[in-house]
Amino acid sequence: MSTVDPRHSIFPEWLRKGLDGLYLVSGWLAGLFLIAIFLIMLALSAGRPLGIDVPAGDDFASWAMAASAFLGLAHTFRSGEMIRVGLLVERFTGRTRQMVEIFALLVGSAAALYFAWYAFDMNVTSWRFNDLAQGVIAMPLWIPQIGFSGGLIILAVAMTDELLHVLFGGAPRYEKPPAETAEEVIERAMQSGA
């Protein structure tokens, strides 16, 4: 089986850099929403004993949590940190393994595209009907839904990108190379929580 260099892309260099930048920005936004959750929760906790009310703090924290979770998906996938059951895939080598990877990426891409489409549709529907949050602050719901639908759209792009890469003979970029030293095995086991 001939494979292309895993760093090689079927896309032009400007598009490859743009896609990788999109995944990185998505990961950074997820991190910023984590910081927002921390600050909101800190304000809520510190404000209670002082009699300071943070209007709709719980709503904003939950919206930030959803945005953080979904915006982080593509970056997590491309970094090889997404939970993946490799028990079956790792048993194969060569062309058979490539076909199993393609099948898994095809199913994953189809699922991501399906959910991204309906999340986007929900976002547009909320905007069309001017759907408002039922909390203390009547915020248009399409605004916090952008993190949810945007994260799913970026994940669908990342999975389709990877599917095309593997279809054209590339090795999956989300796979980490095998550990070479005992220390590396221990470090990976500690990071995974195993």
Coordinates of C-alpha atoms in Angstrom, one line a residue, residues 34-183:
L34 CA -14.0 27.7 29.8
I35 CA -12.5 30.8 31.2
A36 CA -15.8 32.5 30.9
I37 CA -17.5 29.7 32.8
F38 CA -14.9 30.1 35.6
L39 CA -15.4 33.8 35.8
I40 CA -19.2 33.5 35.8
M41 CA -19.2 30.8 38.5
L42 CA -16.7 32.9 40.5
A43 CA -19.0 35.9 40.3
L44 CA -22.0 33.9 41.3
S45 CA -20.2 32.3 44.2
A46 CA -18.6 35.5 45.5
G47 CA -21.6 37.6 44.8
R48 CA -24.1 35.5 47.0
P49 CA -22.5 36.3 50.4
L50 CA -22.1 39.9 49.4
G51 CA -25.7 40.3 48.2
I52 CA -24.6 40.9 44.6
D53 CA -26.9 39.3 42.0
V54 CA -25.5 38.2 38.6
P55 CA -28.6 38.3 36.3
A56 CA -29.0 35.1 34.3
G57 CA -25.5 33.9 35.4
D58 CA -26.6 30.3 35.3
D59 CA -27.9 30.8 31.8
F60 CA -24.7 32.3 30.6
A61 CA -22.6 29.6 32.3
S62 CA -24.7 26.9 30.6
W63 CA -24.4 28.5 27.2
A64 CA -20.7 28.9 27.7
M65 CA -20.4 25.3 28.7
A66 CA -22.2 24.1 25.5
A67 CA -20.1 26.4 23.3
S68 CA -16.9 25.2 25.0
A69 CA -17.8 21.5 24.5
F70 CA -18.9 21.8 20.9
L71 CA -16.2 24.3 19.7
G72 CA -13.5 22.0 21.2
L73 CA -14.6 18.9 19.2
A74 CA -12.7 19.6 15.9
H75 CA -9.5 20.6 17.6
T76 CA -9.7 17.6 19.9
F77 CA -10.3 15.3 16.9
R78 CA -7.4 16.6 14.9
S79 CA -5.0 16.5 17.9
G80 CA -5.7 12.8 18.3
E81 CA -7.2 13.4 21.8
M82 CA -10.7 12.3 21.0
I83 CA -11.7 9.0 22.7
R84 CA -11.4 6.4 20.0
V85 CA -11.9 2.7 20.3
G86 CA -9.0 1.2 18.4
L87 CA -9.4 -2.4 19.5
L88 CA -10.7 -3.4 16.1
V89 CA -8.8 -1.0 13.9
E90 CA -5.4 -1.8 15.5
R91 CA -5.7 -5.5 14.7
F92 CA -5.4 -4.8 11.0
T93 CA -2.5 -3.6 8.9
G94 CA -1.9 -2.4 5.3
R95 CA -4.8 -2.0 2.9
T96 CA -7.4 -3.7 5.3
R97 CA -6.6 -1.2 8.0
Q98 CA -6.9 1.7 5.6
M99 CA -10.3 0.4 4.5
V100 CA -11.5 0.1 8.1
E101 CA -10.3 3.7 8.8
I102 CA -12.1 4.9 5.7
F103 CA -15.3 3.2 6.9
A104 CA -15.0 4.7 10.4
L105 CA -14.3 8.1 9.0
L106 CA -17.2 7.8 6.5
V107 CA -19.7 6.9 9.3
G108 CA -18.2 9.6 11.6
S109 CA -18.4 12.2 8.8
A110 CA -22.0 11.3 8.0
A111 CA -23.0 11.5 11.6
A112 CA -21.2 14.9 12.1
L113 CA -22.8 16.3 8.9
Y114 CA -26.2 15.1 9.9
F115 CA -26.0 16.7 13.4
A116 CA -24.4 19.9 11.9
W117 CA -27.2 20.3 9.4
Y118 CA -29.9 20.0 12.1
A119 CA -28.0 22.3 14.5
F120 CA -27.7 24.9 11.8
D121 CA -31.4 24.5 10.9
M122 CA -32.3 25.0 14.6
N123 CA -30.1 28.1 14.7
V124 CA -31.8 29.6 11.6
T125 CA -35.2 28.7 12.9
S126 CA -34.5 30.4 16.2
W127 CA -33.4 33.5 14.3
R128 CA -36.4 33.5 12.0
F129 CA -38.9 33.2 14.8
N130 CA -37.0 35.6 17.1
D131 CA -37.0 32.8 19.8
L132 CA -36.0 34.3 23.1
A133 CA -34.5 32.7 26.2
Q134 CA -37.0 32.2 29.0
G135 CA -34.6 33.4 31.8
V136 CA -34.1 36.7 33.5
I137 CA -32.5 38.2 30.3
A138 CA -34.6 37.7 27.2
M139 CA -31.7 37.0 24.9
P140 CA -32.3 35.9 21.3
L141 CA -31.6 32.1 21.4
W142 CA -29.8 32.1 18.1
I143 CA -26.8 33.9 19.7
P144 CA -25.8 31.2 22.2
Q145 CA -26.8 28.5 19.7
I146 CA -24.0 29.7 17.4
G147 CA -21.4 27.9 19.6
F148 CA -23.3 24.7 19.4
S149 CA -24.0 24.7 15.7
G150 CA -20.7 26.3 14.8
G151 CA -18.8 23.6 16.7
L152 CA -20.7 20.8 15.0
I153 CA -20.1 22.4 11.5
I154 CA -16.4 22.7 12.2
L155 CA -16.3 19.1 13.4
A156 CA -18.0 18.0 10.2
V157 CA -15.5 19.9 8.1
A158 CA -12.6 18.3 10.1
M159 CA -13.9 14.8 9.7
T160 CA -14.6 15.2 6.0
D161 CA -11.1 16.7 5.6
E162 CA -9.6 13.7 7.3
L163 CA -11.8 11.3 5.3
L164 CA -10.5 12.8 2.0
H165 CA -7.0 12.7 3.3
V166 CA -7.2 9.0 4.1
L167 CA -9.2 8.2 0.9
F168 CA -6.3 9.6 -1.2
G169 CA -3.8 7.4 0.6
G170 CA -2.7 9.5 3.6
A171 CA -2.2 8.1 7.0
P172 CA -4.7 9.3 9.6
R173 CA -3.3 12.5 11.1
Y174 CA -5.3 12.0 14.3
E175 CA -3.3 8.9 15.2
K176 CA -0.3 9.4 17.4
P177 CA 2.9 7.4 16.5
P178 CA 3.5 4.4 18.7
A179 CA 5.4 5.1 21.9
E180 CA 9.1 4.4 21.5
T181 CA 10.2 4.4 25.2
A182 CA 8.8 3.0 28.4
E183 CA 8.6 6.6 29.8

